[in-house]
Each structure stands twice: as structure tokens, then as C-alpha cells.
């Protein structure tokens, strides 16, 4: 290791112990103390080469320290802060408890109604607990089948999110959990559909075993000992529909096509009780449950009611009359279903406007940049769109974060997509077809023909809240940088009218070439803030996790990035501690888009206690 790297390492570890783990130069949290902005321009070429060599040596040593934990305390030892936990988890768990409470109350109320209700006395004696469980689970299914549609009304949620007068920041953060709530309702539908169908299978058997000669209208079976197989087959088919509707498999295409069967699911859900298998008594006053009938055939019943034979009031004035239950599910789901259908129709009309592809750029590491133009398209930084390409698949829609938004000076908007999977591969082949090498004469000018595209959106996402904090920390992993690229473009374009006073940006990539996706954007923003004498506003750190075959960004124009490039993985606890010390007693918005390992670590750290009194509010990017 060179002497310069060794000295830097001592300063780094010593600073961590003394509370200065990040370089405290004019630009706040920067990547390397050797770069102090304007002074970096006076380095000689030989000095820069030596600095890069020392940087790589320091990076390798830091990578070893990351694995051994020699600098700082381990991240696993932390105490949960009540204030931080309430800020990050309070609203979510409150909604969860209300949802669980509503489901529990509805289940128990329906269960008691069918077990103790006089109108279900004879039906309960015939079917037993199977009746109560089947009807109670059906009530829970009705509730969740109505709630599961609301989180999928994306345009409505985006409107509520954008109306700051209507929704506070806490409400908007709850809207970010809409997908989680949708999944929770789907799991409840899956579980209670199994319970519901299993209870009905028991009911079908009990209808046959407990065939009633006294009340023929109450029977489903035609005679004692008959099992109606068609009802069992229908119950099985309904269970399959429930599973298809609720279960998301690993293959996105299978999930997408099966998920669209929700239309068939809702039709079956609303009409599956048309047969009227379950019946309730309508004349309770004229025929109280358990009264003595004129021609009572059950000797057991006669034995139980010997004491009531002398009482005239205990006798039935007329025979029991039964009426089948009619479907009531439509009362639950008609409102949300109509709202969802109207929202989807609005999205269909909006997405039918033509989209013009302006430019297509191939970036390193299989990343494609797509610039488009659409009439009357407006979006805010952090939002995403849903892309449909009929040339690939007419039924598949894929979400992509906007990396550039339309402004007053330019109407184009753009996305960056990584080529992973069948859909993106076929889409890339349509955008950038391979050259035809069998042409004898090359044309002087060849017009590129792009595929037809449909864009739905934009839709809201947690990254919109970056500008609504005084201090924000954006953490990106690989292609997860796309939500924050649009934020950086907004700062470069001079957007005003937001609260943000300082932005920390951490970007972790496996390969060095990945940083070139937005290298020019980062450098341009760095120079702009230095020219405006605001170097503390934007604090940048870049990490390359792959240590094999390391190279540096040797281009002169990328010097602000090369000096902030570190090798290894970030020490998240130390990073958050330093940000907390620099912003005491403030609320810092933490935004993460990347691998689950990074998001879980940050989520856990945001809930931990800190002596600085800083509250870190965790926001994770998630598409519906």
C-alpha cells in the first residue's frame, strides 16, 4: 500500500471514531478528501495518476475493512427508537390493525348470526359449524374482494398524492404502501377461499347425512345418503379461481396473464349463490324455532319437548317456510368495481394518444435510453409510466421510471431500461435491429422505423417526496438510480419552489461502466452548484462493489466522479450517523431503490435510535 493511501486510511478510521467518518470538506459528504472542487484543477497529471493509484489501494483496503468490521461498531447492534419506529411503521401498522380488526369483527359477527340466529335454527341443526364457518369466511371474502381493487386505481392515487391540500406527507407515505395492502388483501382472499370452500364441502356431506324429512324445502340432497358431486366440482373450480387471482408466481408473464382472469373471478363471485342452496326461515313469529308441529315425526324431538305439550303457546301455528339466500356480494364489490372500471377506461383513453420515439441510445452494461414525445404529457420527478409495445405483446404492460421529465424548454421525456428478460430483449431488437450485412449496396441514408408504443401514466411513487424534506438521502443500487436521475435533472434545470436544502446521493454498482449512464448529468450538476457557490447542497458518493480488474474514470471531464469513487460497500450505519450529526433534530427522508439487501439494512437502521435526535423516514421504491 502506498504511503498516501495509508495516511488516508488512518484519517478515515480515526475520523469514524471521533465522529468525522466522512470527509468534512466544503462539499459535505464527498468521496475523497483529495478533491476540494476548484483546487482539484491545479493538480498535475502525475499527481492525478498517483492519486488514482492511492485511491484504488485505499478502496481495496476499505473493502477488507468492510468485511472485517475493523472501523466502527457492527451494524447488527442497534436499539430501536420509538420515535423512528412510529414515523416509519406507525401509520402502516395502524391501518393493518384496523384491517385485521374489521376482518375479525366481520367473521365473528357473521359466525354468531348463523349459530344463534332464530332464522337459521333448523339449517344450523342440519349443517352444524360448517354453516357458520362458510358464511363467516364469505363475509371476509366480500370485504377483501372490494378492498383489493382500490390500491389498483393508480390514477386516483396519483391525483390524491399530487393534491397537497388534501393529503399530508404522512398520508402520501401511506399511499406508498398501496401495493402491500393489495397483496395483504390477496393473501386474505386466498386463505379464506380455502376455508370457505372446505366448509362448503362439509356442508354438502351434511346435507346428505342429515337429510330432513320434516322440512323437505330445507334439503339440498334429494334423498338421504346422496352427495351432489356437481357442487363439489364447482367448489373446486372456485378455489382455483381464488388461487389464480391471489397468487403471484415468479414468472412475470404467467402472473400477468393469469392475473387478468380477475374479470371471470368477479363474475363467478357475484353469481355463485344463484342456486340458493342455503335457506333461512321467514315465519319466525308463526313458527318459533323448536315449536311443536302438528305432525312431528322425530321421536327425539318429541322427547325433548314433553314439557311444552301442555302449553298451547309452544305449538306451531303454521309450518316453517324457507327462502333461499340471494347473492349479496354485488352489494360489496359493485362500488369499487365500477370505480376501477371507470379508472381503467380513463387510462385506456389517455394511453391511446400516439407516442413518438425521438432517440434511442445504447449505454454500457445492456442499458437502453429511450426518449419519447407525447402531446399534453406532464410529469413530476420521481413518477413512472407503464409501457406497452404491441410489437412485443399487446397484453403486457411494464413500469419504467422516468429519468427525464418534460419542461418548459423541452417536451420530451425519457426512460432507461436494462435488458433482462424476454420482453426487454424483444423490445430492444425492435428499437435497435441488427444491421443487415447481406446488402450489396449500402444506402446513403436509411430511415429508422421504430415500433408503435403506448404510454400510460404518469403515476406517483415514493421518490416524489424527495423535494418535500429539508434533507434527503437517495440510495441507488445499479439500475435503481433511475428514480433519482429525474430528480437530478430537475435540480440541473433549475426547478424551484421546494423545501429541499441538502441532498445526499449514494450510488452502488457492480461495474465501473454503469456509472457512465449518468456521468455527464452528475458532473454537470456538480459544476452548476459550484458556480452558484452552493457546494454543500449536493453530496455525492459512488461505490463499486466488484474489486476484480479495477479501473478508474480517467477522463478529464469525469474528475468530480473519480475523486468520489470508492471500492467496496458502504458502511450504512456510519453514513447515517454522520448525516444525523450534521442535521441534528431534523427529519431526513431516506429513499432507496435497489437490491433487497440494501433496502432491508437501511430500513432497519432508520428505525434505530441515535444520539443526534435525527429521525430518518424510510421510503422504498415499489411499482404496482
Coordinates of C-alpha atoms in Angstrom, one line a residue:
X1 CA 0.0 0.0 0.0
X2 CA 1.3 3.5 -0.8
X3 CA 2.1 5.9 2.0
X4 CA -0.6 8.3 0.8
X5 CA -3.3 5.6 0.9
X6 CA -2.0 4.5 4.3
X7 CA -2.3 8.0 5.7
X8 CA -5.7 8.5 4.2
X9 CA -6.8 5.2 5.8
X10 CA -5.6 6.4 9.3
X11 CA -7.6 9.6 8.8
X12 CA -10.7 7.8 7.7
X13 CA -10.7 5.3 10.6
X14 CA -9.8 7.9 13.1
X15 CA -12.4 10.2 11.9
X16 CA -15.0 7.5 12.2
X17 CA -14.1 7.1 15.9
X18 CA -14.2 10.8 16.5
X19 CA -17.4 11.5 14.7
X20 CA -15.9 12.6 11.4
X21 CA -16.1 9.4 9.4
X22 CA -17.0 11.2 6.1
X23 CA -14.7 13.8 4.6
X24 CA -15.7 17.1 6.0
X25 CA -14.6 19.3 3.2
X26 CA -16.7 22.1 1.7
X27 CA -19.0 19.8 -0.2
X28 CA -20.1 17.9 3.0
X29 CA -20.1 14.1 2.4
X30 CA -17.8 13.6 -0.5
X31 CA -16.0 10.6 -1.9
X32 CA -12.4 11.6 -1.3
X33 CA -10.6 14.4 0.6
X34 CA -8.1 14.9 -2.3
X35 CA -10.8 16.7 -4.3
X36 CA -11.9 20.0 -2.9
X37 CA -13.6 21.4 -6.0
X38 CA -11.6 24.2 -7.5
X39 CA -8.3 23.1 -6.0
X40 CA -8.5 19.8 -7.9
X41 CA -7.9 21.6 -11.2
X42 CA -4.4 22.6 -10.2
X43 CA -3.2 19.0 -9.8
X44 CA -0.6 17.9 -12.3
X45 CA -1.1 14.8 -14.5
X46 CA 1.5 12.9 -12.5
X47 CA -0.2 13.9 -9.2
X48 CA -3.6 12.7 -10.6
X49 CA -2.1 9.3 -11.6
X50 CA -0.6 8.9 -8.1
X51 CA -3.9 9.9 -6.6
X52 CA -5.8 7.3 -8.6
X53 CA -3.3 4.6 -7.6
X54 CA -3.7 5.6 -3.9
X55 CA -7.4 5.6 -4.3
X56 CA -7.5 2.1 -5.7
X57 CA -5.2 0.9 -2.9
X58 CA -7.4 2.6 -0.3
X59 CA -10.5 1.2 -1.9
X60 CA -9.1 -2.4 -1.6
X61 CA -8.2 -1.8 2.0
X62 CA -11.6 -0.4 2.7
X63 CA -13.2 -3.5 1.1
X64 CA -11.3 -5.6 3.6
X65 CA -12.3 -3.4 6.5
X66 CA -15.9 -3.7 5.4
X67 CA -15.7 -7.5 5.7
X68 CA -13.8 -7.5 9.0
X69 CA -15.6 -4.6 10.6
X70 CA -12.4 -3.0 12.0
X71 CA -13.7 0.6 11.5
X72 CA -16.7 1.2 13.7
X73 CA -19.2 -0.9 15.5
X74 CA -21.1 -3.7 13.7
X75 CA -24.4 -2.7 12.2
X76 CA -26.3 -5.5 13.8
X77 CA -26.0 -4.0 17.3
X78 CA -28.7 -1.3 17.5
X79 CA -31.6 -0.2 19.6
X80 CA -35.0 0.6 18.1
X81 CA -36.1 4.1 18.6
X82 CA -39.8 4.6 19.4
X83 CA -39.9 7.9 17.6
X84 CA -38.3 6.5 14.5
X85 CA -40.4 3.4 14.6
X86 CA -43.6 5.4 14.9
X87 CA -42.5 7.6 12.0
X88 CA -41.7 4.7 9.7
X89 CA -44.1 1.9 10.9
X90 CA -46.8 3.6 12.9
X91 CA -49.2 4.5 10.1
X92 CA -48.8 1.2 8.3
X93 CA -49.4 -0.8 11.4
X94 CA -52.4 1.3 12.4
X95 CA -54.0 0.5 9.0
X96 CA -53.0 -3.1 9.4
X97 CA -54.7 -3.3 12.8
X98 CA -57.8 -1.6 11.5
X99 CA -57.9 -4.1 8.6
X100 CA -57.4 -7.1 10.9
X101 CA -59.9 -5.8 13.3
X102 CA -62.5 -5.3 10.6
X103 CA -62.0 -8.8 9.3
X104 CA -62.1 -10.3 12.8
X105 CA -65.3 -8.4 13.7
X106 CA -67.0 -9.4 10.5
X107 CA -66.0 -13.0 10.8
X108 CA -67.2 -13.3 14.4
X109 CA -70.4 -11.3 13.9
X110 CA -71.4 -13.5 10.9
X111 CA -70.4 -16.7 12.8
X112 CA -72.7 -15.8 15.8
X113 CA -75.5 -14.8 13.5
X114 CA -75.7 -18.2 11.8
X115 CA -75.1 -20.1 15.1
X116 CA -77.6 -18.3 17.3
X117 CA -80.0 -16.6 14.8
X118 CA -83.5 -18.0 15.0
X119 CA -84.0 -17.8 11.3
X120 CA -81.1 -20.2 10.8
X121 CA -82.1 -22.6 13.7
X122 CA -83.1 -25.6 11.5
X123 CA -80.3 -25.0 9.0
X124 CA -77.7 -24.9 11.8
X125 CA -79.1 -28.1 13.3
X126 CA -78.6 -29.8 9.9
X127 CA -75.2 -28.4 8.9
X128 CA -73.5 -27.5 12.2
X129 CA -70.3 -25.5 12.3
X130 CA -69.8 -25.9 8.5
X131 CA -72.6 -23.4 8.0
X132 CA -71.1 -20.8 10.4
X133 CA -67.6 -21.1 9.0
X134 CA -68.7 -21.0 5.4
X135 CA -70.8 -17.9 5.8
X136 CA -68.3 -16.1 8.1
X137 CA -65.5 -16.7 5.6
X138 CA -67.7 -15.5 2.8
X139 CA -68.2 -12.2 4.6
X140 CA -64.5 -11.7 4.9
X141 CA -64.1 -12.6 1.2
X142 CA -66.7 -10.0 0.3
X143 CA -64.8 -7.3 2.3
X144 CA -61.4 -8.1 0.8
X145 CA -62.7 -8.5 -2.7
X146 CA -64.0 -5.0 -2.5
X147 CA -60.8 -3.6 -0.9
X148 CA -58.3 -5.3 -3.2
X149 CA -59.4 -3.2 -6.2
X150 CA -58.8 0.2 -4.5
X151 CA -55.0 0.1 -4.4
X152 CA -55.0 -0.7 -8.2
X153 CA -56.7 2.6 -9.0
X154 CA -53.4 4.2 -9.9
X155 CA -54.7 7.4 -11.5
X156 CA -56.8 8.1 -8.4
X157 CA -53.9 7.5 -6.0
X158 CA -51.7 9.8 -8.2
X159 CA -54.3 12.5 -8.1
X160 CA -54.6 12.3 -4.3
X161 CA -50.8 12.3 -4.0
X162 CA -50.5 15.4 -6.1
X163 CA -53.2 17.3 -4.2
X164 CA -51.1 18.6 -1.3
X165 CA -54.0 20.5 0.1
X166 CA -55.9 17.2 0.5
X167 CA -53.1 14.8 1.6
X168 CA -50.3 15.4 4.1
X169 CA -46.9 13.8 3.8
X170 CA -48.0 11.1 6.2
X171 CA -51.0 10.3 4.0
X172 CA -48.9 10.3 0.9
X173 CA -46.4 7.9 2.6
X174 CA -49.3 5.6 3.4
X175 CA -50.3 5.6 -0.3
X176 CA -46.8 4.2 -1.0
X177 CA -48.0 1.0 0.8
X178 CA -50.9 0.5 -1.5
X179 CA -49.2 -2.4 -3.2
X180 CA -48.5 -4.1 0.2
X181 CA -52.2 -3.6 1.1
X182 CA -53.2 -5.1 -2.2
X183 CA -51.0 -8.1 -1.5
X184 CA -52.4 -8.5 2.0
X185 CA -56.0 -8.5 0.7
X186 CA -55.0 -11.0 -2.0
X187 CA -53.5 -13.3 0.7
X188 CA -56.7 -13.0 2.8
X189 CA -58.7 -13.9 -0.3
X190 CA -56.5 -16.9 -0.9
X191 CA -56.7 -18.1 2.7
X192 CA -60.4 -17.6 3.3
X193 CA -61.3 -19.0 -0.1
X194 CA -59.8 -22.3 1.1
X195 CA -61.7 -22.1 4.3
X196 CA -64.9 -21.1 2.5
X197 CA -64.7 -24.0 0.0
X198 CA -63.7 -26.5 2.6
X199 CA -66.6 -25.6 4.8
X200 CA -69.0 -25.9 1.9
X201 CA -67.6 -29.4 1.1
X202 CA -68.5 -30.3 4.7
X203 CA -71.9 -28.8 4.1
X204 CA -72.5 -30.9 1.0
X205 CA -71.8 -34.0 3.0
X206 CA -74.0 -32.9 5.9
X207 CA -76.9 -32.1 3.5
X208 CA -76.8 -35.8 2.6
X209 CA -76.2 -37.3 6.0
X210 CA -78.6 -35.1 7.9
X211 CA -81.4 -35.3 5.4
X212 CA -84.6 -33.8 6.9
X213 CA -88.0 -35.5 6.4
X214 CA -89.7 -32.8 8.4
X215 CA -88.5 -29.9 6.3
X216 CA -88.1 -31.0 2.7
X217 CA -87.7 -27.5 1.5
X218 CA -84.5 -27.2 3.5
X219 CA -82.8 -30.1 1.8
X220 CA -80.2 -29.8 -0.9
X221 CA -79.9 -33.5 -1.4
X222 CA -82.8 -35.4 -3.0
X223 CA -82.6 -38.3 -0.6
X224 CA -80.6 -39.4 2.5
X225 CA -77.1 -40.6 1.5
X226 CA -76.8 -38.6 -1.7
X227 CA -73.7 -36.4 -2.3
X228 CA -74.1 -33.8 -5.0
X229 CA -70.8 -34.2 -6.9
X230 CA -71.5 -31.2 -9.1
X231 CA -71.4 -28.9 -6.1
X232 CA -68.1 -30.4 -5.1
X233 CA -66.7 -29.8 -8.6
X234 CA -68.0 -26.2 -8.6
X235 CA -66.3 -25.6 -5.2
X236 CA -63.0 -26.9 -6.5
X237 CA -63.2 -24.7 -9.6
X238 CA -64.0 -21.6 -7.4
X239 CA -60.9 -22.4 -5.3
X240 CA -58.8 -22.5 -8.4
X241 CA -60.1 -19.1 -9.4
X242 CA -59.3 -17.7 -6.0
X243 CA -55.7 -19.0 -6.2
X244 CA -55.2 -17.7 -9.7
X245 CA -56.4 -14.3 -8.6
X246 CA -54.3 -14.0 -5.4
X247 CA -51.1 -15.8 -6.1
X248 CA -48.2 -14.2 -7.9
X249 CA -45.7 -16.6 -9.4
X250 CA -42.1 -15.9 -10.1
X251 CA -42.6 -15.7 -13.9
X252 CA -44.0 -12.3 -14.7
X253 CA -45.7 -13.3 -17.9
X254 CA -47.6 -16.2 -16.2
X255 CA -48.5 -13.8 -13.4
X256 CA -49.7 -11.1 -15.8
X257 CA -51.9 -13.3 -17.9
X258 CA -53.4 -15.2 -15.0
X259 CA -54.0 -12.1 -13.0
X260 CA -56.2 -10.7 -15.8
X261 CA -58.6 -13.5 -15.1
X262 CA -60.0 -11.3 -12.3
X263 CA -62.9 -10.5 -14.6
X264 CA -64.0 -14.1 -14.6
X265 CA -63.3 -14.3 -10.9
X266 CA -65.7 -11.4 -10.1
X267 CA -68.4 -12.8 -12.3
X268 CA -68.3 -16.2 -10.5
X269 CA -68.1 -14.4 -7.2
X270 CA -71.3 -12.4 -7.7
X271 CA -73.4 -15.2 -9.2
X272 CA -72.2 -18.3 -7.4
X273 CA -75.1 -18.2 -4.9
X274 CA -77.8 -18.1 -7.5
X275 CA -78.7 -21.7 -6.8
X276 CA -80.0 -20.9 -3.4
X277 CA -78.5 -23.9 -1.5
X278 CA -78.7 -22.2 1.9
X279 CA -82.2 -21.2 3.1
X280 CA -83.4 -19.2 6.1
X281 CA -86.8 -19.3 7.8
X282 CA -89.2 -16.4 7.1
X283 CA -92.1 -17.0 9.5
X284 CA -90.4 -17.0 12.9
X285 CA -93.4 -15.5 14.7
X286 CA -95.9 -18.0 13.4
X287 CA -93.4 -20.9 13.8
X288 CA -90.9 -20.2 16.6
X289 CA -87.8 -22.4 16.2
X290 CA -88.3 -25.7 18.1
X291 CA -92.1 -25.4 18.5
X292 CA -94.3 -28.5 18.4
X293 CA -95.6 -29.3 14.9
X294 CA -99.0 -31.0 14.2
X295 CA -97.3 -34.0 12.6
X296 CA -94.0 -34.2 14.4
X297 CA -92.1 -37.2 13.1
X298 CA -88.9 -37.0 15.1
X299 CA -89.2 -39.1 18.2
X300 CA -86.1 -37.4 19.6
X301 CA -87.7 -34.0 19.2
X302 CA -90.9 -35.3 20.9
X303 CA -88.9 -36.5 23.9
X304 CA -87.2 -33.2 24.3
X305 CA -90.5 -31.2 24.2
X306 CA -92.6 -33.2 26.6
X307 CA -92.9 -30.4 29.0
X308 CA -94.2 -28.0 26.3
X309 CA -97.0 -30.2 25.0
X310 CA -99.4 -28.8 27.6
X311 CA -98.6 -25.3 26.7
X312 CA -100.6 -24.0 23.7
X313 CA -98.1 -21.2 23.1
X314 CA -95.4 -23.8 22.4
X315 CA -97.3 -25.2 19.4
X316 CA -96.7 -24.1 15.8
X317 CA -99.4 -22.0 14.3
X318 CA -98.2 -23.0 10.8
X319 CA -95.4 -24.9 9.1
X320 CA -92.0 -23.4 8.7
X321 CA -91.4 -21.5 5.4
X322 CA -87.9 -21.2 4.0
X323 CA -86.5 -18.8 1.4
X324 CA -83.1 -19.2 -0.3
X325 CA -80.4 -16.6 0.2
X326 CA -79.8 -14.4 -2.8
X327 CA -76.4 -13.2 -3.9
X328 CA -75.3 -10.2 -1.8
X329 CA -71.7 -10.0 -3.0
X330 CA -72.6 -7.4 -5.6
X331 CA -73.5 -5.0 -2.7
X332 CA -69.9 -5.2 -1.5
X333 CA -68.0 -5.1 -4.8
X334 CA -70.2 -3.1 -7.2
X335 CA -68.9 0.3 -5.9
X336 CA -65.1 -0.5 -6.0
X337 CA -65.6 -2.5 -9.2
X338 CA -67.3 0.4 -11.0
X339 CA -64.7 2.8 -9.8
X340 CA -61.9 0.5 -11.1
X341 CA -63.6 0.1 -14.4
X342 CA -64.1 3.9 -14.8
X343 CA -60.4 4.4 -13.9
X344 CA -59.3 1.7 -16.4
X345 CA -61.4 3.3 -19.1
X346 CA -59.9 6.7 -18.4
X347 CA -56.4 5.2 -18.6
X348 CA -57.3 3.5 -21.9
X349 CA -58.4 6.7 -23.4
X350 CA -55.3 8.5 -22.1
X351 CA -52.9 5.9 -23.3
X352 CA -54.4 5.7 -26.8
X353 CA -52.7 9.0 -27.7
X354 CA -49.8 8.4 -30.1
X355 CA -46.2 8.4 -28.8
X356 CA -43.3 9.4 -31.0
X357 CA -39.9 7.9 -30.3
X358 CA -37.3 10.6 -30.7
X359 CA -34.0 8.9 -29.9
X360 CA -32.7 5.6 -28.8
X361 CA -29.2 5.3 -27.2
X362 CA -27.4 2.2 -26.2
X363 CA -25.4 2.6 -23.0
X364 CA -22.9 0.2 -21.3
X365 CA -24.0 -2.9 -19.4
X366 CA -27.0 -3.6 -21.6
X367 CA -28.9 -0.4 -20.8
X368 CA -31.1 1.4 -23.4
X369 CA -32.1 5.1 -23.1
X370 CA -35.4 5.9 -24.8
X371 CA -36.5 9.5 -25.5
X372 CA -40.2 10.0 -26.4
X373 CA -42.7 12.7 -27.2
X374 CA -46.4 12.7 -26.4
X375 CA -48.9 15.5 -26.7
X376 CA -50.0 17.1 -23.4
X377 CA -47.8 14.8 -21.4
X378 CA -46.9 16.2 -18.0
X379 CA -45.0 14.5 -15.2
X380 CA -43.2 15.3 -12.0
X381 CA -39.7 14.0 -10.9
X382 CA -39.9 10.5 -9.4
X383 CA -43.0 9.4 -11.2
X384 CA -43.2 6.3 -13.5
X385 CA -45.0 5.2 -16.7
X386 CA -46.4 1.9 -17.9
X387 CA -45.2 1.0 -21.3
X388 CA -47.0 -1.2 -23.9
X389 CA -45.4 -2.3 -27.1
X390 CA -47.9 -4.3 -29.4
X391 CA -44.9 -5.5 -31.5
X392 CA -43.7 -7.5 -28.5
X393 CA -47.0 -8.3 -26.7
X394 CA -50.4 -6.5 -26.8
X395 CA -51.3 -7.5 -23.3
X396 CA -48.1 -7.0 -21.4
X397 CA -47.5 -3.7 -19.6
X398 CA -44.3 -2.9 -17.9
X399 CA -43.5 0.0 -15.5
X400 CA -40.4 2.2 -16.0
X401 CA -39.3 5.2 -14.0
X402 CA -38.9 8.5 -15.8
X403 CA -35.4 9.6 -16.0
X404 CA -36.2 12.9 -17.7
X405 CA -39.5 14.9 -17.4
X406 CA -41.0 17.4 -19.8
X407 CA -40.1 21.0 -19.0
X408 CA -40.9 24.4 -20.5
X409 CA -37.9 24.3 -22.8
X410 CA -38.2 20.6 -23.9
X411 CA -41.3 18.5 -24.3
X412 CA -39.5 15.1 -24.5
X413 CA -39.4 12.6 -21.7
X414 CA -37.2 9.6 -21.3
X415 CA -36.6 6.2 -19.6
X416 CA -33.6 3.9 -19.1
X417 CA -34.3 0.2 -19.2
X418 CA -32.0 -2.7 -18.6
X419 CA -32.1 -5.6 -21.0
X420 CA -33.1 -8.5 -18.7
X421 CA -35.8 -11.0 -19.7
X422 CA -37.7 -11.9 -22.8
X423 CA -39.8 -8.7 -23.1
X424 CA -36.9 -6.3 -22.9
X425 CA -34.8 -8.4 -25.3
X426 CA -37.5 -8.4 -27.9
X427 CA -38.2 -4.7 -27.3
X428 CA -34.6 -3.8 -27.8
X429 CA -34.4 -5.8 -31.0
X430 CA -37.3 -3.7 -32.4
X431 CA -35.7 -0.5 -31.3
X432 CA -32.1 -1.3 -32.4
X433 CA -32.4 -4.1 -35.1
X434 CA -29.1 -5.7 -36.1
X435 CA -27.6 -4.3 -39.3
X436 CA -28.2 -6.3 -42.5
X437 CA -24.9 -7.5 -43.8
X438 CA -26.2 -9.1 -46.9
X439 CA -26.9 -5.8 -48.7
X440 CA -24.7 -5.4 -51.8
X441 CA -25.1 -1.6 -51.9
X442 CA -25.3 0.3 -48.7
X443 CA -27.9 3.1 -48.8
X444 CA -26.7 6.7 -48.3
X445 CA -29.4 7.4 -45.8
X446 CA -31.5 4.8 -44.0
X447 CA -34.5 5.9 -42.0
X448 CA -35.0 4.1 -38.8
X449 CA -38.5 2.8 -38.2
X450 CA -39.5 2.4 -34.6
X451 CA -42.2 0.2 -33.2
X452 CA -45.5 1.5 -32.1
X453 CA -45.7 2.4 -28.4
X454 CA -48.4 3.2 -25.9
X455 CA -47.6 5.1 -22.7
X456 CA -49.9 5.0 -19.7
X457 CA -49.3 7.4 -16.8
X458 CA -47.5 9.1 -15.2
X459 CA -48.2 7.5 -11.8
X460 CA -46.9 8.6 -8.4
X461 CA -44.1 6.9 -6.5
X462 CA -42.2 7.5 -3.2
X463 CA -39.4 9.3 -5.0
X464 CA -41.7 12.3 -5.5
X465 CA -41.2 13.1 -1.8
X466 CA -37.5 13.8 -2.2
X467 CA -38.2 17.6 -2.6
X468 CA -40.6 17.6 0.4
X469 CA -37.9 17.2 3.0
X470 CA -35.3 19.7 4.2
X471 CA -32.6 16.9 3.9
X472 CA -32.9 13.8 1.7
X473 CA -30.7 10.8 1.3
X474 CA -31.1 8.9 -2.0
X475 CA -29.6 5.4 -2.2
X476 CA -29.4 3.6 -5.5
X477 CA -28.2 0.2 -6.5
X478 CA -27.4 -0.4 -10.1
X479 CA -30.2 0.5 -12.4
X480 CA -32.2 1.6 -9.3
X481 CA -30.7 5.0 -10.0
X482 CA -33.4 5.8 -12.5
X483 CA -35.9 7.3 -10.0
X484 CA -33.3 9.7 -8.8
X485 CA -31.9 10.6 -12.2
X486 CA -35.1 12.6 -12.8
X487 CA -34.6 14.4 -9.5
X488 CA -31.1 15.3 -10.5
X489 CA -32.3 16.6 -13.9
X490 CA -34.8 18.8 -12.1
X491 CA -32.1 20.3 -10.0
X492 CA -30.0 20.9 -13.1
X493 CA -32.9 22.5 -14.9
X494 CA -33.3 25.0 -12.0
X495 CA -36.6 23.8 -10.6
X496 CA -37.8 26.0 -7.7
X497 CA -40.5 26.0 -5.1
X498 CA -39.5 23.0 -3.0
X499 CA -38.1 22.5 0.6
X500 CA -35.0 20.5 -0.2
X501 CA -31.9 22.2 1.2
X502 CA -29.4 19.4 1.0
X503 CA -29.3 16.1 -1.0
X504 CA -27.1 13.2 -0.2
X505 CA -26.7 10.8 -3.1
X506 CA -25.1 7.3 -2.8
X507 CA -24.9 5.0 -5.8
X508 CA -23.6 1.5 -5.6
X509 CA -22.7 -0.5 -8.8
X510 CA -21.0 -3.8 -9.6
X511 CA -19.2 -2.5 -12.6
X512 CA -17.5 0.8 -13.3
X513 CA -19.1 1.2 -16.7
X514 CA -22.5 1.6 -15.0
X515 CA -21.6 5.0 -13.7
X516 CA -21.3 6.3 -17.3
X517 CA -25.2 6.1 -17.6
X518 CA -25.5 9.4 -15.8
X519 CA -21.9 10.5 -15.5
X520 CA -22.4 13.7 -17.6
X521 CA -25.5 14.5 -15.6
X522 CA -23.7 14.2 -12.2
X523 CA -20.7 16.3 -13.5
X524 CA -23.0 19.0 -14.9
X525 CA -24.9 19.3 -11.6
X526 CA -21.6 19.4 -9.7
X527 CA -20.3 22.2 -11.8
X528 CA -23.6 24.1 -11.7
X529 CA -23.7 24.1 -7.9
X530 CA -20.0 25.1 -7.6
X531 CA -20.6 28.0 -10.0
X532 CA -23.6 29.1 -7.8
X533 CA -21.4 28.8 -4.7
X534 CA -23.6 26.0 -3.3
X535 CA -21.2 23.1 -2.9
X536 CA -22.9 21.8 0.2
X537 CA -26.2 21.3 -1.5
X538 CA -25.3 18.1 -3.3
X539 CA -23.2 15.4 -1.6
X540 CA -22.1 12.5 -3.8
X541 CA -20.6 9.1 -3.0
X542 CA -20.1 6.4 -5.6
X543 CA -19.2 2.8 -4.7
X544 CA -18.0 0.0 -6.9
X545 CA -18.6 -3.4 -5.3
X546 CA -16.7 -5.6 -7.7
X547 CA -13.0 -5.5 -7.0
X548 CA -11.7 -7.6 -9.8
X549 CA -10.0 -5.8 -12.7
X550 CA -10.5 -2.3 -11.2
X551 CA -10.2 0.7 -13.4
X552 CA -10.7 4.4 -12.8
X553 CA -12.6 7.0 -14.6
X554 CA -9.6 8.6 -16.2
X555 CA -11.4 11.1 -18.5
X556 CA -10.7 14.7 -17.5
X557 CA -14.4 15.7 -17.7
X558 CA -15.3 13.0 -15.1
X559 CA -12.8 14.1 -12.5
X560 CA -15.5 15.1 -10.0
X561 CA -16.7 11.5 -10.1
X562 CA -13.3 9.7 -10.0
X563 CA -12.4 11.6 -6.8
X564 CA -15.7 10.4 -5.2
X565 CA -15.3 6.8 -6.3
X566 CA -14.7 4.2 -3.5
X567 CA -14.2 0.5 -3.7
X568 CA -16.3 -1.8 -1.6
X569 CA -19.7 -1.5 0.0
X570 CA -20.9 1.5 2.1
X571 CA -20.9 1.4 5.9
X572 CA -24.5 2.3 6.2
X573 CA -24.6 2.8 9.9
X574 CA -21.6 5.2 9.9
X575 CA -23.1 7.0 6.9
X576 CA -26.4 7.6 8.6
X577 CA -24.7 8.5 11.9
X578 CA -22.7 11.2 10.1
X579 CA -25.7 12.6 8.3
X580 CA -27.6 12.6 11.6
X581 CA -24.8 14.6 13.3
X582 CA -24.8 17.1 10.5
X583 CA -28.6 17.5 10.7
X584 CA -29.5 17.3 14.3
X585 CA -33.1 17.1 15.3
X586 CA -34.3 17.1 11.7
X587 CA -36.4 14.7 9.7
X588 CA -34.3 13.2 6.9
X589 CA -36.0 11.4 4.1
X590 CA -34.3 8.2 3.1
X591 CA -35.2 6.9 -0.4
X592 CA -34.0 3.5 -1.6
X593 CA -34.2 1.8 -5.0
X594 CA -32.0 -1.3 -5.3
X595 CA -31.5 -4.8 -4.1
X596 CA -33.4 -6.1 -1.1
X597 CA -30.3 -6.4 1.0
X598 CA -29.6 -2.7 0.9
X599 CA -33.2 -1.8 1.5
X600 CA -33.6 -4.1 4.5
X601 CA -30.4 -2.8 6.1
X602 CA -31.5 0.8 5.6
X603 CA -35.0 0.1 6.8
X604 CA -33.6 -1.4 10.0
X605 CA -31.1 1.4 10.5
X606 CA -33.8 4.1 10.0
X607 CA -35.8 2.6 12.9
X608 CA -32.8 2.6 15.3
X609 CA -32.1 5.2 18.0
X610 CA -29.5 7.9 17.6
X611 CA -28.0 10.4 20.0
X612 CA -28.3 13.3 17.5
X613 CA -32.1 13.2 17.7
X614 CA -32.4 12.9 13.9
X615 CA -35.4 11.0 12.5
X616 CA -34.8 9.0 9.3
X617 CA -38.1 8.3 7.4
X618 CA -37.6 5.3 5.1
X619 CA -39.2 5.3 1.7
X620 CA -38.8 2.4 -0.7
X621 CA -39.4 2.5 -4.4
X622 CA -42.1 0.0 -5.4
X623 CA -44.2 -0.3 -8.6
X624 CA -47.7 -1.5 -8.7

